[in-house]
Amino acid sequence: MEGPGDPPEGQPEGAPGSGDEEYRSVVFDESFVRAARLQEFSARERMDDHAPAVRTRHVWARLGASRQLLLLVLLIALAFGTAVYMGLRHPYKEPRPPSAEPLRTAVVPLAPRGAVPGGSAERLLAHSRAAQFRQGPDAIVLPAVRRTQNFSEALVMTALATAKEYTVKSAVDRSVITGRDDRAVRLLLSPDQLDQYDHSLERPAADGQHAATGWLVRFDPARTALDDTPVRAEGAFSVTEVSPAVLEVSADHTFVYAVRPPGAAADDSSLFTVRRAVRFRFDRDDLQDHHVQVLQSTVEAGPESCGADDAAYLQPLPAGRTADNSHQPVTDPYATGRQPTALCGVLAPGPEPSR
């Protein structure tokens, strides 16, 4: 007879020997069960190697609104301060044009047809074409100022004013004309042209680049004395914008000087005329630094002899003298290499003054 076996439905719950006995000490109260959260991965998350379905909140999101605003203000201030600092350390400037070109000069003596008229300076001027010219620095007059496409009215005015100052210093200032002091002219020049200027005054040469009289009007004090009568002048300036970074000013003036040999009487004066056309250039650095580049200077001066060496000083013929044109340089068109070119003009006669 078989012994008693297990019931078909299994061991009764709670019966001795049941497997649940070992878990009887674990009790889950109702509050724990309600607080428990079941988290199930979505299909996409299960496909992506069971990435967590719950997102982690970013640090920025954990900050309050006021703190976010404060941090944003600090970031903006830091960016602005960095931009200002970089602007001061590395300010943007337009590329500077190439260094100044060397001055090109041409000095042409004007020979009189006959004897040079003489007399007192007042009488000579009263019967000359310069009778109505302005006198002294006031004779150099500026035109109406208008802005250009890339230069303001103030910058154009600066260019014209600097060109006028150079014109006055180099052709009207008595200390320069008499050869005593040329520093006022030198101070106005672009630093790139100072070497050429110094060479021209220390070792003048009629080579088209190193004639002192291409830079300024001056007479040899050992041969020519300047009358006390103010210099007469007439002329004009014009402005051209040659590029967004460069202005050019053209000056065309006629100057009339009353001169005589040193120690001569006042009635032995004569008039000496200089026609000078000068082209100036200004870049933005020149305008800021009050400098000028002198690019081209063409001077016609007389009465002189055609063979006069005008590289160092202009050489007026005294009253009553006639031109000596026997020493003109000879030009051989068949010779190669650099050689002097004879340049000379005829001075138009003026009204004959009455004594």
Tab-separated table of C-alpha atoms in Angstrom, residues 65-293:
chain	number	residue	atom	x	y	z
A	65	ALA	CA	16.172	82.118	-13.107
A	66	SER	CA	18.009	84.903	-11.278
A	67	ARG	CA	21.255	82.968	-11.298
A	68	GLN	CA	20.870	82.214	-14.983
A	69	LEU	CA	20.398	85.912	-15.710
A	70	LEU	CA	23.428	86.852	-13.598
A	71	LEU	CA	25.614	84.288	-15.366
A	72	LEU	CA	24.424	85.513	-18.792
A	73	VAL	CA	25.305	89.109	-17.887
A	74	LEU	CA	28.753	88.029	-16.728
A	75	LEU	CA	29.370	86.147	-19.993
A	76	ILE	CA	28.330	89.162	-22.095
A	77	ALA	CA	30.553	91.492	-20.049
A	78	LEU	CA	33.482	89.109	-20.444
A	79	ALA	CA	32.994	88.925	-24.240
A	80	PHE	CA	32.719	92.714	-24.516
A	81	GLY	CA	35.839	93.257	-22.397
A	82	THR	CA	37.792	90.784	-24.527
A	83	ALA	CA	36.719	92.563	-27.719
A	84	VAL	CA	37.761	95.965	-26.335
A	85	TYR	CA	41.104	94.593	-25.178
A	86	MET	CA	41.842	93.013	-28.548
A	87	GLY	CA	40.830	96.228	-30.291
A	88	LEU	CA	43.259	98.245	-28.194
A	89	ARG	CA	46.092	95.761	-28.611
A	90	HIS	CA	45.514	95.254	-32.324
A	91	PRO	CA	43.638	98.308	-33.666
A	92	TYR	CA	42.587	98.020	-37.278
A	93	LYS	CA	44.310	100.416	-39.610
A	94	GLU	CA	44.075	100.681	-43.328
A	95	PRO	CA	47.165	99.354	-45.077
A	96	ARG	CA	49.663	102.181	-45.468
A	97	PRO	CA	50.487	102.986	-49.064
A	98	PRO	CA	54.034	102.340	-50.243
A	99	SER	CA	56.721	104.655	-48.892
A	100	ALA	CA	56.927	108.118	-50.388
A	101	GLU	CA	58.265	108.408	-53.899
A	102	PRO	CA	61.400	110.517	-54.394
A	103	LEU	CA	60.810	114.101	-55.423
A	104	ARG	CA	61.283	114.779	-59.137
A	105	THR	CA	62.450	118.306	-59.921
A	106	ALA	CA	62.965	120.513	-62.948
A	107	VAL	CA	64.486	123.993	-62.588
A	108	VAL	CA	64.355	126.066	-65.779
A	109	PRO	CA	66.154	129.435	-65.996
A	110	LEU	CA	64.395	132.240	-67.880
A	111	ALA	CA	66.763	134.535	-69.775
A	112	PRO	CA	65.828	138.185	-70.451
A	113	ARG	CA	65.837	139.529	-74.017
A	114	GLY	CA	67.824	142.610	-73.021
A	115	ALA	CA	69.178	144.328	-69.953
A	116	VAL	CA	67.461	143.711	-66.640
A	117	PRO	CA	65.336	146.739	-65.574
A	118	GLY	CA	66.396	148.372	-62.303
A	119	GLY	CA	65.085	150.928	-59.848
A	120	SER	CA	63.429	151.045	-56.451
A	121	ALA	CA	61.374	148.021	-55.488
A	122	GLU	CA	58.192	150.073	-55.070
A	123	ARG	CA	58.446	151.620	-58.528
A	124	LEU	CA	59.332	148.344	-60.203
A	125	LEU	CA	56.420	146.542	-58.564
A	126	ALA	CA	53.982	149.330	-59.391
A	127	HIS	CA	54.748	148.912	-63.113
A	128	SER	CA	54.904	145.111	-63.130
A	129	ARG	CA	52.292	142.428	-63.612
A	130	ALA	CA	52.576	141.775	-59.871
A	131	ALA	CA	51.139	145.193	-59.002
A	132	GLN	CA	47.833	143.617	-57.925
A	133	PHE	CA	49.283	140.534	-56.266
A	134	ARG	CA	48.763	139.958	-52.560
A	135	GLN	CA	51.718	140.393	-50.223
A	136	GLY	CA	53.461	138.108	-47.757
A	137	PRO	CA	51.883	134.940	-46.273
A	138	ASP	CA	48.393	136.360	-46.914
A	139	ALA	CA	49.076	136.042	-50.630
A	140	ILE	CA	48.655	132.254	-50.375
A	141	VAL	CA	44.893	131.713	-50.400
A	142	LEU	CA	43.021	128.428	-50.028
A	143	PRO	CA	40.027	127.456	-52.179
A	144	ALA	CA	36.597	126.467	-50.906
A	145	VAL	CA	36.808	123.115	-49.118
A	146	ARG	CA	34.610	120.202	-50.155
A	147	ARG	CA	34.685	116.605	-49.007
A	148	THR	CA	35.645	113.836	-51.411
A	149	GLN	CA	34.221	110.344	-51.671
A	150	ASN	CA	36.437	108.902	-48.910
A	151	PHE	CA	37.812	111.984	-47.131
A	152	SER	CA	35.794	114.251	-44.888
A	153	GLU	CA	35.779	118.015	-45.223
A	154	ALA	CA	38.031	118.238	-42.158
A	155	LEU	CA	40.661	115.939	-43.702
A	156	VAL	CA	40.590	117.830	-47.006
A	157	MET	CA	41.044	121.056	-45.056
A	158	THR	CA	44.020	119.533	-43.232
A	159	ALA	CA	45.655	118.600	-46.543
A	160	LEU	CA	45.127	122.074	-48.000
A	161	ALA	CA	46.325	123.814	-44.850
A	162	THR	CA	49.508	121.708	-44.767
A	163	ALA	CA	50.159	122.375	-48.464
A	164	LYS	CA	49.691	126.097	-47.828
A	165	GLU	CA	52.062	126.004	-44.862
A	166	TYR	CA	54.696	124.273	-46.982
A	167	THR	CA	54.228	126.846	-49.755
A	168	VAL	CA	54.603	129.752	-47.338
A	169	LYS	CA	57.610	128.285	-45.532
A	170	SER	CA	59.426	127.305	-48.722
A	171	ALA	CA	58.775	130.386	-50.874
A	172	VAL	CA	57.713	133.323	-48.683
A	173	ASP	CA	59.519	132.884	-45.344
A	174	ARG	CA	62.487	135.280	-45.404
A	175	SER	CA	64.748	133.065	-43.287
A	176	VAL	CA	64.372	130.289	-45.867
A	177	ILE	CA	64.640	132.541	-48.928
A	178	THR	CA	67.865	134.097	-47.714
A	179	GLY	CA	69.418	130.698	-46.982
A	180	ARG	CA	69.660	131.183	-43.213
A	181	ASP	CA	67.402	128.421	-41.923
A	182	ASP	CA	65.445	125.660	-43.649
A	183	ARG	CA	64.284	123.691	-40.590
A	184	ALA	CA	60.704	124.933	-40.918
A	185	VAL	CA	60.478	123.227	-44.314
A	186	ARG	CA	62.158	120.030	-43.159
A	187	LEU	CA	59.738	119.579	-40.249
A	188	LEU	CA	56.804	119.384	-42.657
A	189	LEU	CA	58.222	116.603	-44.823
A	190	SER	CA	57.300	112.936	-44.632
A	191	PRO	CA	60.044	110.981	-42.817
A	192	ASP	CA	60.491	108.884	-45.968
A	193	GLN	CA	61.762	111.958	-47.848
A	194	LEU	CA	64.144	113.381	-45.262
A	195	ASP	CA	67.220	111.595	-46.599
A	196	GLN	CA	66.616	112.951	-50.087
A	197	TYR	CA	65.964	116.429	-48.714
A	198	ASP	CA	69.159	116.430	-46.630
A	199	HIS	CA	71.175	115.175	-49.590
A	200	SER	CA	69.706	117.932	-51.790
A	201	LEU	CA	70.723	120.703	-49.408
A	202	GLU	CA	74.118	119.289	-48.450
A	203	ARG	CA	75.185	118.099	-51.924
A	204	PRO	CA	72.850	119.728	-54.457
A	205	ALA	CA	72.977	118.420	-58.003
A	206	ALA	CA	71.073	119.133	-61.214
A	207	ASP	CA	70.098	115.480	-61.656
A	208	GLY	CA	66.323	115.810	-61.428
A	209	GLN	CA	66.172	114.642	-57.810
A	210	HIS	CA	68.692	116.553	-55.709
A	211	ALA	CA	68.272	120.220	-56.575
A	212	ALA	CA	67.799	122.231	-53.391
A	213	THR	CA	65.805	124.786	-55.399
A	214	GLY	CA	63.293	122.067	-56.248
A	215	TRP	CA	62.335	121.915	-52.575
A	216	LEU	CA	62.428	125.628	-51.769
A	217	VAL	CA	63.180	129.083	-53.141
A	218	ARG	CA	66.487	130.424	-51.865
A	219	PHE	CA	69.204	132.870	-52.882
A	220	ASP	CA	72.915	132.794	-52.134
A	221	PRO	CA	73.378	135.529	-49.470
A	222	ALA	CA	76.891	136.170	-50.797
A	223	ARG	CA	75.488	137.203	-54.191
A	224	THR	CA	71.891	138.331	-53.635
A	225	ALA	CA	70.199	140.461	-50.977
A	226	LEU	CA	66.433	140.439	-50.479
A	227	ASP	CA	64.699	143.813	-50.370
A	228	ASP	CA	62.517	144.669	-47.388
A	229	THR	CA	59.480	144.795	-49.663
A	230	PRO	CA	57.181	141.801	-48.942
A	231	VAL	CA	57.084	138.963	-51.434
A	232	ARG	CA	54.221	139.237	-53.924
A	233	ALA	CA	52.376	136.054	-54.936
A	234	GLU	CA	49.351	134.753	-56.763
A	235	GLY	CA	48.160	131.240	-57.483
A	236	ALA	CA	45.776	128.438	-56.645
A	237	PHE	CA	45.413	124.970	-55.112
A	238	SER	CA	43.360	122.016	-56.303
A	239	VAL	CA	42.531	118.701	-54.584
A	240	THR	CA	42.188	115.229	-56.116
A	241	GLU	CA	41.388	111.925	-54.426
A	242	VAL	CA	43.594	109.383	-56.179
A	243	SER	CA	42.546	106.399	-54.024
A	244	PRO	CA	40.481	105.721	-50.887
A	245	ALA	CA	43.697	106.189	-48.870
A	246	VAL	CA	45.455	109.047	-50.700
A	247	LEU	CA	44.786	112.706	-51.470
A	248	GLU	CA	46.838	114.841	-53.831
A	249	VAL	CA	47.041	118.634	-53.779
A	250	SER	CA	48.392	120.605	-56.735
A	251	ALA	CA	49.778	124.103	-56.193
A	252	ASP	CA	50.578	126.536	-58.995
A	253	HIS	CA	51.925	129.928	-57.899
A	254	THR	CA	53.913	132.866	-59.204
A	255	PHE	CA	56.197	134.642	-56.734
A	256	VAL	CA	57.871	138.007	-57.301
A	257	TYR	CA	60.913	139.079	-55.248
A	258	ALA	CA	62.695	142.425	-55.135
A	259	VAL	CA	66.446	141.699	-55.024
A	260	ARG	CA	69.768	143.507	-55.424
A	261	PRO	CA	73.471	142.711	-54.951
A	262	PRO	CA	74.677	142.837	-51.330
A	263	GLY	CA	75.618	146.408	-50.382
A	264	ALA	CA	73.930	147.940	-53.451
A	265	ALA	CA	71.695	150.988	-53.143
A	266	ALA	CA	67.933	150.597	-52.907
A	267	ASP	CA	67.559	152.105	-56.410
A	268	ASP	CA	69.596	149.240	-57.844
A	269	SER	CA	66.906	146.663	-57.122
A	270	SER	CA	65.425	144.371	-59.753
A	271	LEU	CA	62.473	141.988	-59.792
A	272	PHE	CA	62.974	138.245	-59.831
A	273	THR	CA	60.033	136.023	-60.791
A	274	VAL	CA	59.527	132.369	-59.882
A	275	ARG	CA	56.740	130.255	-61.319
A	276	ARG	CA	56.451	127.042	-59.318
A	277	ALA	CA	54.109	124.102	-59.804
A	278	VAL	CA	54.200	121.520	-57.000
A	279	ARG	CA	52.307	118.273	-56.526
A	280	PHE	CA	51.789	117.116	-52.933
A	281	ARG	CA	50.563	113.747	-51.671
A	282	PHE	CA	48.895	112.916	-48.350
A	283	ASP	CA	47.986	109.520	-46.933
A	284	ARG	CA	46.004	109.229	-43.712
A	285	ASP	CA	49.136	108.954	-41.579
A	286	ASP	CA	50.492	112.159	-43.155
A	287	LEU	CA	47.255	113.970	-42.350
A	288	GLN	CA	47.364	112.763	-38.756
A	289	ASP	CA	51.052	113.626	-38.305
A	290	HIS	CA	50.911	116.961	-40.183
A	291	HIS	CA	53.386	115.797	-42.823
A	292	VAL	CA	53.496	116.135	-46.592
A	293	GLN	CA	55.058	114.206	-49.449
